[in-house]
PDB file of C-alpha atoms in Angstrom:
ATOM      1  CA  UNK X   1      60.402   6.195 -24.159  1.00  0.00           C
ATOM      2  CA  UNK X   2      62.380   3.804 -21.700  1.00  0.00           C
ATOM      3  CA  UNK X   3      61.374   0.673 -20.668  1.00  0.00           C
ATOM      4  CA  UNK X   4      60.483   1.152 -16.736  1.00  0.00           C
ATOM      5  CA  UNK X   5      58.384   4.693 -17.542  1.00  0.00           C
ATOM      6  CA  UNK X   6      54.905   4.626 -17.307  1.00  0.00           C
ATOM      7  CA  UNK X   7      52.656   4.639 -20.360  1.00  0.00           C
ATOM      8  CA  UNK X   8      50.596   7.878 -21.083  1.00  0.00           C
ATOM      9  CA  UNK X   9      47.118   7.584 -19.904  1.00  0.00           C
ATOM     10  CA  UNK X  10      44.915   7.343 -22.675  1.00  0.00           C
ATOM     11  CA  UNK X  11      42.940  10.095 -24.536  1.00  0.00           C
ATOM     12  CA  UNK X  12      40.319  11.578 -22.480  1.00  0.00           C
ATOM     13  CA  UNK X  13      42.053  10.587 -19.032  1.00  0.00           C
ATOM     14  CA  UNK X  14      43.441  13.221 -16.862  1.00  0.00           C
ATOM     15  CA  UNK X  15      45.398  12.883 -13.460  1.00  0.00           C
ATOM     16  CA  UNK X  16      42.049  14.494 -11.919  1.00  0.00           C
ATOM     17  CA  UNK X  17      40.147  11.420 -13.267  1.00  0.00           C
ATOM     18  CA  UNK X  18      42.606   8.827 -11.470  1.00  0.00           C
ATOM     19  CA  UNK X  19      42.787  10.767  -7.624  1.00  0.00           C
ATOM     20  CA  UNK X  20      40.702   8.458  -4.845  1.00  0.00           C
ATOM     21  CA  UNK X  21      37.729  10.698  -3.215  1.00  0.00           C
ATOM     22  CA  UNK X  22      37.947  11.350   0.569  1.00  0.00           C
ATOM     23  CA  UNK X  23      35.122   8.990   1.588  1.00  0.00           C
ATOM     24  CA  UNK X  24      35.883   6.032  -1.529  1.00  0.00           C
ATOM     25  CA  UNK X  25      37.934   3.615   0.731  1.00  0.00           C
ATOM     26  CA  UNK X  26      34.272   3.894   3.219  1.00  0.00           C
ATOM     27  CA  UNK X  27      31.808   2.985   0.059  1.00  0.00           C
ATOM     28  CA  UNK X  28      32.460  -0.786  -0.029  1.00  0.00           C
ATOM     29  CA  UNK X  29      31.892  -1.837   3.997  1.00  0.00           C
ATOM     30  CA  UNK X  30      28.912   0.510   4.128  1.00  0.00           C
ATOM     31  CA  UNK X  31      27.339  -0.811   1.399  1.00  0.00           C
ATOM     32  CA  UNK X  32      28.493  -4.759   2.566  1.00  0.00           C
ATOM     33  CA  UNK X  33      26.833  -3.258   6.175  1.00  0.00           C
ATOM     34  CA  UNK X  34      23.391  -2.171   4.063  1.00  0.00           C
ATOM     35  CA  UNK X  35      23.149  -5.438   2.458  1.00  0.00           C
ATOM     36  CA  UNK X  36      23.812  -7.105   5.815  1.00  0.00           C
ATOM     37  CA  UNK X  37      21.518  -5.423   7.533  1.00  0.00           C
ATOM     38  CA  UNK X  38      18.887  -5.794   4.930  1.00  0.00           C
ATOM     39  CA  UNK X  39      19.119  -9.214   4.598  1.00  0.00           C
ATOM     40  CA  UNK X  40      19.842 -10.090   8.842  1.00  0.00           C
ATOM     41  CA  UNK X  41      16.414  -8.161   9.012  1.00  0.00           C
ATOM     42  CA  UNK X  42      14.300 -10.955   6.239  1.00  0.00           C
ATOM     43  CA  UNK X  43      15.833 -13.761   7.337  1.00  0.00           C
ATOM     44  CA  UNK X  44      15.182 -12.929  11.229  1.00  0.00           C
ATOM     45  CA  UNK X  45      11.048 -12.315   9.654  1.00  0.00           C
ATOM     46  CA  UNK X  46      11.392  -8.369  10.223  1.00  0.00           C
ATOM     47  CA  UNK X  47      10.204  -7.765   7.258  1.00  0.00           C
ATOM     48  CA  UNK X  48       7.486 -10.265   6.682  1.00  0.00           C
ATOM     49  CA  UNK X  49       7.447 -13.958   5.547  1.00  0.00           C
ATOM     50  CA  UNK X  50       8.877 -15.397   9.110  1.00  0.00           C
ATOM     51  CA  UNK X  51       6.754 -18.270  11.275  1.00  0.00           C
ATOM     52  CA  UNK X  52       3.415 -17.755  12.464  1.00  0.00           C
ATOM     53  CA  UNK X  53       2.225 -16.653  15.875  1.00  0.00           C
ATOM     54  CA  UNK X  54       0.585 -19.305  17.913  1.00  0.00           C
ATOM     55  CA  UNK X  55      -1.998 -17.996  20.499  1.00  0.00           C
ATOM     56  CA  UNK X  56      -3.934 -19.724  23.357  1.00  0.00           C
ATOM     57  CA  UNK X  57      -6.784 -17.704  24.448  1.00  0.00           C
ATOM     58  CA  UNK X  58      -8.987 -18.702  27.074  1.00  0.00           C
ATOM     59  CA  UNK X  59     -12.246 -17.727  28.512  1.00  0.00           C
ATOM     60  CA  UNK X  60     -14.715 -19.214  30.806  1.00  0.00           C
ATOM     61  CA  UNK X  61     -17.244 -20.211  27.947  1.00  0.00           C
ATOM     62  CA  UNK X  62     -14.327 -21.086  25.058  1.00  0.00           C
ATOM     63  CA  UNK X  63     -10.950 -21.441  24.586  1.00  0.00           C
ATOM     64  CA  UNK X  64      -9.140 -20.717  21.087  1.00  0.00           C
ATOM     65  CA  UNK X  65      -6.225 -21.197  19.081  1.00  0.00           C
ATOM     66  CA  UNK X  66      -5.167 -18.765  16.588  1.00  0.00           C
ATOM     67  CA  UNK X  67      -2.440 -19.100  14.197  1.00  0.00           C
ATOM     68  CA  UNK X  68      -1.860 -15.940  11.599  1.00  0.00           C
ATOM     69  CA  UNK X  69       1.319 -13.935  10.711  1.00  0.00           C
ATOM     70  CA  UNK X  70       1.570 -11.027  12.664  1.00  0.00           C
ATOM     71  CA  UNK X  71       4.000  -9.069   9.493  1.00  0.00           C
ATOM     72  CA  UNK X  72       3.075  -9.355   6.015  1.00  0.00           C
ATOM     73  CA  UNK X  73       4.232  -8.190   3.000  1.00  0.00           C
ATOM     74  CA  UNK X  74       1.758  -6.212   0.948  1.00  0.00           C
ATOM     75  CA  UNK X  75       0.568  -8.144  -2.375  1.00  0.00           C
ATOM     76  CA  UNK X  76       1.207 -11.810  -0.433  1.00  0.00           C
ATOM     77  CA  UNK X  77      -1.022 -14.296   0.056  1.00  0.00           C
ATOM     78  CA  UNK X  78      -1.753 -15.105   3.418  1.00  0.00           C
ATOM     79  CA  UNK X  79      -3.297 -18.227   5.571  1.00  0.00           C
ATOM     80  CA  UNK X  80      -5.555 -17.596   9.198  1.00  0.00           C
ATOM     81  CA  UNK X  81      -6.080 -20.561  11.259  1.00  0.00           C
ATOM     82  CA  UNK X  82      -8.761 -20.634  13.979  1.00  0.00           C
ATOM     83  CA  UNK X  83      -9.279 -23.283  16.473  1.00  0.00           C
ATOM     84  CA  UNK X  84     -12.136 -23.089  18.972  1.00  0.00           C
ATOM     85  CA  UNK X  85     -13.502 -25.438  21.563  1.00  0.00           C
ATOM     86  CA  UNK X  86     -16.602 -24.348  23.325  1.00  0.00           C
ATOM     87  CA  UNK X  87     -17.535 -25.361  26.782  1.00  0.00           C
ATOM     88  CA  UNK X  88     -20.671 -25.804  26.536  1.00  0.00           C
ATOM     89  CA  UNK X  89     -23.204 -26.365  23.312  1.00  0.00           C
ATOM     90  CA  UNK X  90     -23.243 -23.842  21.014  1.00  0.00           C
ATOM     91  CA  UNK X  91     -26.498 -23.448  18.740  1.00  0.00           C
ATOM     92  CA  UNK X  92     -25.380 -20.952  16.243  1.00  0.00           C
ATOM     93  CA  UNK X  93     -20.608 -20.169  16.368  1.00  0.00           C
ATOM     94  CA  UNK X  94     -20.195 -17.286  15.230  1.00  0.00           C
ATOM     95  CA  UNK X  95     -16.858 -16.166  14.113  1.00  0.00           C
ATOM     96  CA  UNK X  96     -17.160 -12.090  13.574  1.00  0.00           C
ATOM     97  CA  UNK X  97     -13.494 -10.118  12.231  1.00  0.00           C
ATOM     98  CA  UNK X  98     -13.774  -6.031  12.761  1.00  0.00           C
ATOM     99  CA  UNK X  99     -13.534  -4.466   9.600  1.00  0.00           C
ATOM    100  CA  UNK X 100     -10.542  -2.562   9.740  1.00  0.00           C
ATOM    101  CA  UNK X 101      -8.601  -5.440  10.249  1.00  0.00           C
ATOM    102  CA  UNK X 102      -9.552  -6.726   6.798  1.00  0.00           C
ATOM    103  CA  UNK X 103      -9.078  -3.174   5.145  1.00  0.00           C
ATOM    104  CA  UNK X 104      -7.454  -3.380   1.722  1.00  0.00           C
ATOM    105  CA  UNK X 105      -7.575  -7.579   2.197  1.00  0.00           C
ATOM    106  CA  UNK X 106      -9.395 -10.073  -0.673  1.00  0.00           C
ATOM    107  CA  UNK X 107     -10.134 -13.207   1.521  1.00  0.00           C
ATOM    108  CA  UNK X 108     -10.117 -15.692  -1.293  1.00  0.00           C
ATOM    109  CA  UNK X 109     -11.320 -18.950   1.185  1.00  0.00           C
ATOM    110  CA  UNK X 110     -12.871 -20.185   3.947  1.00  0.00           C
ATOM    111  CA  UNK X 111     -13.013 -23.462   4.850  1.00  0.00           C
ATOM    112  CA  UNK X 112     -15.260 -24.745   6.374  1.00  0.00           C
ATOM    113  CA  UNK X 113     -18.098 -22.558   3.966  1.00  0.00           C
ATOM    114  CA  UNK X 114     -20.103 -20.937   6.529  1.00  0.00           C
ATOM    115  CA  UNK X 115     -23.923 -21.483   6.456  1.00  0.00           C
ATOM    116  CA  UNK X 116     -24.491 -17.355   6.520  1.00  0.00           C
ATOM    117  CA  UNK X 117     -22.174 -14.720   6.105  1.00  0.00           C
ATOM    118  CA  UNK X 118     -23.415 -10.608   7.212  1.00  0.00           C
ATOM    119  CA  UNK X 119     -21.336  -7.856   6.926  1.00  0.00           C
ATOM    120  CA  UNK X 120     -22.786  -5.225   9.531  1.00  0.00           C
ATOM    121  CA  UNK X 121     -22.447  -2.932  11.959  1.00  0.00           C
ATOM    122  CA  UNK X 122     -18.763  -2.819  10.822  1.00  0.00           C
ATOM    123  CA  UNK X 123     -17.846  -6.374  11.175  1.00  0.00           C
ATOM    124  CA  UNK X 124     -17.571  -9.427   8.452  1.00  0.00           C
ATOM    125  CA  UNK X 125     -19.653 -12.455  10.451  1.00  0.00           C
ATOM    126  CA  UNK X 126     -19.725 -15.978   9.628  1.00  0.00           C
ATOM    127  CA  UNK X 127     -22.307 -18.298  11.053  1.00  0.00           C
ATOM    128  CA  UNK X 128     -21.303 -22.141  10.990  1.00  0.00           C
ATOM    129  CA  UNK X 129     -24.487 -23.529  13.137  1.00  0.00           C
ATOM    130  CA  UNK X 130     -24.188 -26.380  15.805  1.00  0.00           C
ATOM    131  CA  UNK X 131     -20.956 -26.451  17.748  1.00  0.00           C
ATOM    132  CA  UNK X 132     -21.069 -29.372  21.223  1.00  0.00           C
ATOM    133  CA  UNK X 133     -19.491 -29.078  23.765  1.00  0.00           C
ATOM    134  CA  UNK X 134     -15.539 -29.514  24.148  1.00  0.00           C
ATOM    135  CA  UNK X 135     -15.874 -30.356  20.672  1.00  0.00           C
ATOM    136  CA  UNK X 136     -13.277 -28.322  18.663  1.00  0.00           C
ATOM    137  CA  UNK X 137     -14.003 -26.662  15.402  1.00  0.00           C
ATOM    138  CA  UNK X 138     -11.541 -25.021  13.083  1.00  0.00           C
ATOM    139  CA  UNK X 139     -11.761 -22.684  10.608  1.00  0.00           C
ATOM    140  CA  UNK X 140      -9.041 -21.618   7.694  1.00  0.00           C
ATOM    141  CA  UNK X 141      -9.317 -18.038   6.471  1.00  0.00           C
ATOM    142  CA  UNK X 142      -7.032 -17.469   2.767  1.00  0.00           C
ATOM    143  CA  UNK X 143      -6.553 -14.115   1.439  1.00  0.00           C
ATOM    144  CA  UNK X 144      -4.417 -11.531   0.192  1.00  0.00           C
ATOM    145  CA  UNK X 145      -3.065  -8.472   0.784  1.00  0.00           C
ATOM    146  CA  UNK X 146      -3.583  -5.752  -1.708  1.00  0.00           C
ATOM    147  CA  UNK X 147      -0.622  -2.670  -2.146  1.00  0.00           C
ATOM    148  CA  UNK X 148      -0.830  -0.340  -0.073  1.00  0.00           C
ATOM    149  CA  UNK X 149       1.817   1.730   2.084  1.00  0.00           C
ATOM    150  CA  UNK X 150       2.863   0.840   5.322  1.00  0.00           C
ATOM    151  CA  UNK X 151       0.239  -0.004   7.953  1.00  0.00           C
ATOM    152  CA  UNK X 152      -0.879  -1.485  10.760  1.00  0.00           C
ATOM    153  CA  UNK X 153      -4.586  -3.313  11.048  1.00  0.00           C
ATOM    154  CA  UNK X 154      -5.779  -3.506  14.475  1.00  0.00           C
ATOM    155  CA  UNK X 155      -9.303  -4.887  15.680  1.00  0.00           C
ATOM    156  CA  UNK X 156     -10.695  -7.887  17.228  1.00  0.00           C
ATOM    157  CA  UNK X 157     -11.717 -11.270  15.962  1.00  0.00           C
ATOM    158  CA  UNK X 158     -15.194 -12.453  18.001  1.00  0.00           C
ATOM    159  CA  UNK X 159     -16.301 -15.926  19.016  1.00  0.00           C
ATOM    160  CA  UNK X 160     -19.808 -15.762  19.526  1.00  0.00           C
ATOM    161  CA  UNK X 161     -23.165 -17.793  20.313  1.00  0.00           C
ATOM    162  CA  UNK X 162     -25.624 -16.399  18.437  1.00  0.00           C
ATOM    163  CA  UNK X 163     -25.132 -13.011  19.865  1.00  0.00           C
ATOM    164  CA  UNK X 164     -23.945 -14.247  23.024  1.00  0.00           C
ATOM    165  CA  UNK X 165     -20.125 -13.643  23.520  1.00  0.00           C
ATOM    166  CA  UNK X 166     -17.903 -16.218  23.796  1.00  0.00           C
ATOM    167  CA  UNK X 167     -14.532 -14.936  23.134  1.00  0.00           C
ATOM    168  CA  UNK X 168     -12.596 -11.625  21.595  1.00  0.00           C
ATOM    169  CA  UNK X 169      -9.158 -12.006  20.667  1.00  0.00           C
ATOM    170  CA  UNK X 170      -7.293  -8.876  19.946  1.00  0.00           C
ATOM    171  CA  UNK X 171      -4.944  -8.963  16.661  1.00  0.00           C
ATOM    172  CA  UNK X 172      -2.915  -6.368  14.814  1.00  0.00           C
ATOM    173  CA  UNK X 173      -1.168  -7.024  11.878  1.00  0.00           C
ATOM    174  CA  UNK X 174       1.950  -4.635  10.263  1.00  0.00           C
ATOM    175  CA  UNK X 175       1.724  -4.605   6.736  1.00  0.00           C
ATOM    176  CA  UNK X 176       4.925  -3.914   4.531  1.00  0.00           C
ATOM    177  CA  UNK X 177       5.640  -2.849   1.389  1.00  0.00           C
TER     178      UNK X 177
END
């Protein structure tokens, strides 16, 4: 065989085996366009895991502060921060969540421990007692989210006096995979 002749392909490998597909020379910027995508979309919080929503609500008898991720990622751990100033003096603050919004959640902690906790009429309520006026109050809600498909909680979390209204703030959460 001369020098400058190409070498026989080795045993097994046939000319069909060595021609380039219509659509290879596409493969590697779709898939760098997939990974970019994927990963642009977590690092933005698309896909759970970015900063919390901060929300003033306001009302004439309250105002409150809530601080919760709006996306979460299903089997995550998860914090809820409630602030809450009353206007006037409060005998009995009542913070009351809508079930659905806890549906397929564990809440692990609340701090403070409230003094009673009910779970009717389908709503989780906890009573923490005396509240003064323009005194504010906050409460820390822990938990986790257990697997489940995609999903989106919706329902209302209610500041209350007793069973005197206070406050509703809406929330919806969008859980992910």
């Amino acid at each position: 065989m001369p020098a400058d002749a190409p070498s026989p392909a080795p045993y097994g490998i046939d000319p069909l085996h060595c021609a380039v597909p219509t659509f290879a020379r596409w493969r590697t910027p779709i898939a760098a366009a997939v990974f970019v995508v994927v990963l642009g979309s977590a690092l933005v919080g698309w896909l759970g895991g970015g900063p919390p929503d901060v929300t003033e609500y306001r009302a004439r008898q309250a105002t409150a502060t809530l601080e919760y991720e709006p996306v979460l990622r299903s089997g995550n751990w998860f914090e809820t921060v409630l602030d809450v100033t009353p206007r006037r003096d409060v005998a009995d603050l009542v913070v009351a969540v809508d079930e659905p919004l806890w549906r397929g959640m564990s809440i692990d902690t609340l701090a403070p421990d409230a003094e009673s906790a009910e779970a009717l009429g389908g709503r989780y309520s906890y009573h923490f007692g005396k509240v003064k006026a323009g005194e504010p109050f906050r409460v820390k809600f822990d938990g986790q989210i257990q697997p489940r498909a995609l999903r989106t909680l919706a329902g209302f979390m209610h500041i209350e006096d007793g069973k005197h209204p206070l406050l509703a703030i809406p929330l919806k959460v969008t859980v992910l995979p």
